[in-house]
PDB file of C-alpha atoms in Angstrom:
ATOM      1  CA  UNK C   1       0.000   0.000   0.000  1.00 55.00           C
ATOM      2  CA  UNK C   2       2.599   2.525   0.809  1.00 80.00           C
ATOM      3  CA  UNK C   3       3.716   2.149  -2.512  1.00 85.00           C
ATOM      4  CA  UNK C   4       1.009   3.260  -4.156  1.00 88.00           C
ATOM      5  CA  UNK C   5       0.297   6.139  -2.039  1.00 84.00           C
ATOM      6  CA  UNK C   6       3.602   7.251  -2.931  1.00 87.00           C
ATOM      7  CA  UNK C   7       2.895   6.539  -6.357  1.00 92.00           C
ATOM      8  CA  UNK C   8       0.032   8.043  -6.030  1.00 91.00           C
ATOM      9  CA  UNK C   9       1.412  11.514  -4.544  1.00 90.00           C
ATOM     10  CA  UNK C  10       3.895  11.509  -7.157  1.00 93.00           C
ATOM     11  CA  UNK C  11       1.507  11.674  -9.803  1.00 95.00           C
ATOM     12  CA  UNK C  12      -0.552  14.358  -8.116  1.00 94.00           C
ATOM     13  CA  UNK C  13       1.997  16.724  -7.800  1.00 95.00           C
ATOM     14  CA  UNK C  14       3.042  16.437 -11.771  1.00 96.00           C
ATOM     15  CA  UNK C  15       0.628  19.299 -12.416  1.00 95.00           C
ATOM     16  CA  UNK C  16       2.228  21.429  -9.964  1.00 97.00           C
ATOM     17  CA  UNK C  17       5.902  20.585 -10.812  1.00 97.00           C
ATOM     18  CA  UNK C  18       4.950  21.445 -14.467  1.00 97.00           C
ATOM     19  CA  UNK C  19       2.276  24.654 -13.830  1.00 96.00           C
ATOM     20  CA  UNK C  20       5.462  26.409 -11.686  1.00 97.00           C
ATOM     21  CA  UNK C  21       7.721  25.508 -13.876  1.00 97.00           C
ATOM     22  CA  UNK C  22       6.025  26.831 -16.870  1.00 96.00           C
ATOM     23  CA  UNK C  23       5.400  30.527 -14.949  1.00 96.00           C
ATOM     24  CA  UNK C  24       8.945  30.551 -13.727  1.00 97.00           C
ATOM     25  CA  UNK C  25       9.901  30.002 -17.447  1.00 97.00           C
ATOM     26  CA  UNK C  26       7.996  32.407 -19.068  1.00 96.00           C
ATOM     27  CA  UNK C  27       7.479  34.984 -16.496  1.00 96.00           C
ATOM     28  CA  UNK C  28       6.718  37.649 -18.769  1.00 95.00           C
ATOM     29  CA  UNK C  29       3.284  35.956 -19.533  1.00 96.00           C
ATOM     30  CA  UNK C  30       2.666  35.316 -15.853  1.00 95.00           C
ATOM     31  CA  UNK C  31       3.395  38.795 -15.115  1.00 95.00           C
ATOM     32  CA  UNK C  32       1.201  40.158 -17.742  1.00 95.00           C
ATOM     33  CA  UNK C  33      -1.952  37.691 -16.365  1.00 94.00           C
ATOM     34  CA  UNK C  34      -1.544  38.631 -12.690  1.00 94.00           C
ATOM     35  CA  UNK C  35      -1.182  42.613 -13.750  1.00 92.00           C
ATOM     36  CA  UNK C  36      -4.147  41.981 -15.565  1.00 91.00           C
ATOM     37  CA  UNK C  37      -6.292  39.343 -12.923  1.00 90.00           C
ATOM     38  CA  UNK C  38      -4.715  40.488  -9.766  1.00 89.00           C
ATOM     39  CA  UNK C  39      -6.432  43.651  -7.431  1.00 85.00           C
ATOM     40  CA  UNK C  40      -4.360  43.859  -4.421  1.00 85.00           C
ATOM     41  CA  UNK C  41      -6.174  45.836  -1.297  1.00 85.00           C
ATOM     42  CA  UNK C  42      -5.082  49.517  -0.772  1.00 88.00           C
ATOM     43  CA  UNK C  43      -3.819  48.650   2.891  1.00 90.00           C
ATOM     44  CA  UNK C  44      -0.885  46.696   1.330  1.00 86.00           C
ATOM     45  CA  UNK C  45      -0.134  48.992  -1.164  1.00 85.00           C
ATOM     46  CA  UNK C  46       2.540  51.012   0.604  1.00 87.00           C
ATOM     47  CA  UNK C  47       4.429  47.821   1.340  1.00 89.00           C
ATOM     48  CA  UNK C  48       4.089  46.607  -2.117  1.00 87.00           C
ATOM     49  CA  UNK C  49       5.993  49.974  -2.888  1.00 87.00           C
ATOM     50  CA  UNK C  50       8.942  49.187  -0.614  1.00 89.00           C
ATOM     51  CA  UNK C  51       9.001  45.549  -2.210  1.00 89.00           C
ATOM     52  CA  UNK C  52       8.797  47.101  -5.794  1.00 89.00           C
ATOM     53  CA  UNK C  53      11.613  49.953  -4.319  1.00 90.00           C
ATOM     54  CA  UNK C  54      14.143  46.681  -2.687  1.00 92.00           C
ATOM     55  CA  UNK C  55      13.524  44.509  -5.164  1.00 91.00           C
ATOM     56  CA  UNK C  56      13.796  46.443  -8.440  1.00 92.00           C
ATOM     57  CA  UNK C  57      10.488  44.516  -9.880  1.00 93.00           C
ATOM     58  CA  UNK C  58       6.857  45.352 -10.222  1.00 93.00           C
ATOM     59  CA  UNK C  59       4.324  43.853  -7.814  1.00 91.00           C
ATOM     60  CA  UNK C  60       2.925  41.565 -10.497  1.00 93.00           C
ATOM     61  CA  UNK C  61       6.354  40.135 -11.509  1.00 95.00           C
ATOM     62  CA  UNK C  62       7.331  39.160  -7.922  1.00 95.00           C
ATOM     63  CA  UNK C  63       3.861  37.958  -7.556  1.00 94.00           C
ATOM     64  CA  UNK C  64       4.856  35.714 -11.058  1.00 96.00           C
ATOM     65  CA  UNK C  65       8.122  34.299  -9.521  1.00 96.00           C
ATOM     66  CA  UNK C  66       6.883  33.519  -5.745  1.00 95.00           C
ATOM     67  CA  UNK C  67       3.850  31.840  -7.575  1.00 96.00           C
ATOM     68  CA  UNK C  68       6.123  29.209  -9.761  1.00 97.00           C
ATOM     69  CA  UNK C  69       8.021  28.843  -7.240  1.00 97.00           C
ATOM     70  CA  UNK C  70       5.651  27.924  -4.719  1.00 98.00           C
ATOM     71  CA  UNK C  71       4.282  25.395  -7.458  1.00 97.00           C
ATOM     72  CA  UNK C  72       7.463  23.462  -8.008  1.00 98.00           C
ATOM     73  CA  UNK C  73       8.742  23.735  -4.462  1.00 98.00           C
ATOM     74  CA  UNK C  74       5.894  22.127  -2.901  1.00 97.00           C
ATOM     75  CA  UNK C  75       4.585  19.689  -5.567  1.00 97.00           C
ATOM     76  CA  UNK C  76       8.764  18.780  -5.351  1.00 97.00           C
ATOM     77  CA  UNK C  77       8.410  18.634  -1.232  1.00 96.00           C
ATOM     78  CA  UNK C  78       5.032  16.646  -1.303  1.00 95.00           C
ATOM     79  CA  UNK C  79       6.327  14.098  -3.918  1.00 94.00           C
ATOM     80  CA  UNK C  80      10.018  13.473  -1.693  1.00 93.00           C
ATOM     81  CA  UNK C  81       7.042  13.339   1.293  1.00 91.00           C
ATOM     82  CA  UNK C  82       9.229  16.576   3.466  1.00 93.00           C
ATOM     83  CA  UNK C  83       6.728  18.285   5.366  1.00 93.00           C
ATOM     84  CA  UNK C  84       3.969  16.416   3.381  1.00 93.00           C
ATOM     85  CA  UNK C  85       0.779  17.595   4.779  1.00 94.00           C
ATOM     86  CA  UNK C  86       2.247  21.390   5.591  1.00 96.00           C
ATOM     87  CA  UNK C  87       3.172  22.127   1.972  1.00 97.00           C
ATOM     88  CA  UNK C  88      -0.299  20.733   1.388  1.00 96.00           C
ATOM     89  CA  UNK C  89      -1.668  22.807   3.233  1.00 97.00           C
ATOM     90  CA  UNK C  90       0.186  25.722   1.264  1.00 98.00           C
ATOM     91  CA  UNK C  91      -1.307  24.706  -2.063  1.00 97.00           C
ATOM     92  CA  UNK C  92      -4.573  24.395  -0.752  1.00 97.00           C
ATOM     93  CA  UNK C  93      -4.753  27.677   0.003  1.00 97.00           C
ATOM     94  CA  UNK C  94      -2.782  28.896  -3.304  1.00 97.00           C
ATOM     95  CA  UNK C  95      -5.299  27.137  -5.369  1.00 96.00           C
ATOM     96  CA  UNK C  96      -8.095  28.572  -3.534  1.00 95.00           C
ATOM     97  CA  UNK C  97      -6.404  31.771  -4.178  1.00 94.00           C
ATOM     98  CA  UNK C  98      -5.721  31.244  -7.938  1.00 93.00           C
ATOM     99  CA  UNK C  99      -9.285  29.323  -8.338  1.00 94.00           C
ATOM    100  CA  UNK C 100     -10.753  33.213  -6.928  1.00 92.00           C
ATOM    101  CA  UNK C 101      -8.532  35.462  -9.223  1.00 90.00           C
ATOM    102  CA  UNK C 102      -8.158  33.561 -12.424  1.00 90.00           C
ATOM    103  CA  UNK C 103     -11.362  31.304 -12.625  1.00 88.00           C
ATOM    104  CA  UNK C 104     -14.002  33.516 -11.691  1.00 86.00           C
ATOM    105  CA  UNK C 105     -16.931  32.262 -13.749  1.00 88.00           C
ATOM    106  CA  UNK C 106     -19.106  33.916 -11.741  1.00 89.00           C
ATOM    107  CA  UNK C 107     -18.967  37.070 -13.238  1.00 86.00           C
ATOM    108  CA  UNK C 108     -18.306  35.678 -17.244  1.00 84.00           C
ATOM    109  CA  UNK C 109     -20.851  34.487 -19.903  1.00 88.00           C
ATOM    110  CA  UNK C 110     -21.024  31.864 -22.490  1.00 91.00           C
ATOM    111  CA  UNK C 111     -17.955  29.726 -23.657  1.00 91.00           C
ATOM    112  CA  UNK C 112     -15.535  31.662 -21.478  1.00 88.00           C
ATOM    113  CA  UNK C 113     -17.955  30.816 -18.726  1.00 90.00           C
ATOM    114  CA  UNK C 114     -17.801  27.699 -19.190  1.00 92.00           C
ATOM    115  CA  UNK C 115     -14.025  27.165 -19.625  1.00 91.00           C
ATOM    116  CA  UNK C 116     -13.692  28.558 -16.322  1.00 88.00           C
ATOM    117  CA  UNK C 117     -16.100  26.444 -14.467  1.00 93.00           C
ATOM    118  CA  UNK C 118     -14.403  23.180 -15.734  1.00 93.00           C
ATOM    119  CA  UNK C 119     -11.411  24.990 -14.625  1.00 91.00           C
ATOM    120  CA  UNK C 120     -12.897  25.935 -11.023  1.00 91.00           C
ATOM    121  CA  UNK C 121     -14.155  22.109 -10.630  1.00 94.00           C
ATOM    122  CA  UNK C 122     -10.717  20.716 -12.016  1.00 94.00           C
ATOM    123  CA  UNK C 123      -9.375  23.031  -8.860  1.00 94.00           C
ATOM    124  CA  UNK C 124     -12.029  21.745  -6.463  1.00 95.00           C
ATOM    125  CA  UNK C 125     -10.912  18.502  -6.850  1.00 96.00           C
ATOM    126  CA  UNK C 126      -7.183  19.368  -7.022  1.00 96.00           C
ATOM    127  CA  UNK C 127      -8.641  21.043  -3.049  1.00 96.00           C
ATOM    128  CA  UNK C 128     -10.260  17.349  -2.447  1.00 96.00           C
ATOM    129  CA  UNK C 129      -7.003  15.608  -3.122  1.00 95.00           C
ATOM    130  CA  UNK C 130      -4.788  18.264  -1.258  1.00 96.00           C
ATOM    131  CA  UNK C 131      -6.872  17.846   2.028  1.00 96.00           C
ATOM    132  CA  UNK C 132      -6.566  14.215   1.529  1.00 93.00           C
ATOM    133  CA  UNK C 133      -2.617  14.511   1.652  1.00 92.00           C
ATOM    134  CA  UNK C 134      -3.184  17.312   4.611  1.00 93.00           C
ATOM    135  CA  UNK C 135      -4.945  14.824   6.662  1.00 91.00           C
ATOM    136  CA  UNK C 136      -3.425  11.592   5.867  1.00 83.00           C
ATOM    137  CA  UNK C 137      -1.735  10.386   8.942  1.00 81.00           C
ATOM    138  CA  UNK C 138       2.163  10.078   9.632  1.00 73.00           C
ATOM    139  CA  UNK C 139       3.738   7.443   8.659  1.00 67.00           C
ATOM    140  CA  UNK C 140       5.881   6.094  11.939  1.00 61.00           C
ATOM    141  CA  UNK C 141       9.161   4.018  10.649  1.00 59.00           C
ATOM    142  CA  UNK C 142      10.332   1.025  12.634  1.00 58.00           C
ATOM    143  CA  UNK C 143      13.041   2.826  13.527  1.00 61.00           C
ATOM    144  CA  UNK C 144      10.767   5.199  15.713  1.00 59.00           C
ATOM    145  CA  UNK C 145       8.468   2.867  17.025  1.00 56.00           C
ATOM    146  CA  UNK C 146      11.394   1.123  18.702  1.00 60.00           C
ATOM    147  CA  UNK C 147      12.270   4.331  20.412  1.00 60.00           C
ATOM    148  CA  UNK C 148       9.190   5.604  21.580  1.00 58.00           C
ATOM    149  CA  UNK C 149       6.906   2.779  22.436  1.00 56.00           C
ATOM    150  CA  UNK C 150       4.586   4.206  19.952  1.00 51.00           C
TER     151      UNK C 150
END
């Protein structure tokens, strides 16, 4: 069984790994979409100044690089099973995130209404299968169960 859970987490993270990976590689395009998606509140606005001011970058592009990075980091820490059900957790709420910003067919009509509804239920279940890594229980090795009685 083990096995195929790692199997299984493996293969779940693919779309991750290769979603990051694609932003970090053309991060032109992902600035572009997040300029264009992305409202950030006026309260965080002067700090998104400083950032811009220290890091030499607009908002939108360091919004582009933490995103693909976040995407290939955790997909990378879930699949080696490293703080498994934390960096879960940190997806989760990164697709909820992206699902509100970029999939919004709420407020869209006809086909592009429907593109981003399959694309909002492709995310729910992405949601479904990130809580099931979140909760799945720790795995105790041998090793530890001779040490602490557990």
């Amino acid at each position: 069984m083990p096995a195929l859970v790692t199997l299984g987490r493996v293969l779940f993270v693919v779309l991750f790994v290769f979603s990051g990976a694609s932003k970090l590689f053309d991060i032109a395009s992902t600035t572009q979409a997040i300029a264009e998606k992305v409202s950030l509140p006026v309260l965080v606005t002067p700090y998104t100044g400083q950032l811009e001011v220290i890091t030499g970058m607009p908002t939108a592009q360091l919004m582009a690089i933490i995103a693909g990075v976040v995407e290939v980091a955790c997909g990378l820490f879930i699949a080696l099973n490293i703080g498994t059900r934390f960096f879960a957790w940190v997806l989760l709420l990164f697709v909820c995130v992206a699902t509100f910003y970029f999939h919004n067919f709420w407020d869209m009509t006809g086909a592009d209404r429907i593109n981003n509804m399959i694309h909002a239920l492709k995310n729910l279940s992405l949601i479904g299968g990130l809580l099931v890594i979140a909760g799945y229980p720790r795995q105790v090795t041998l090793e530890e169960d001779r040490y602490t009685g557990v």
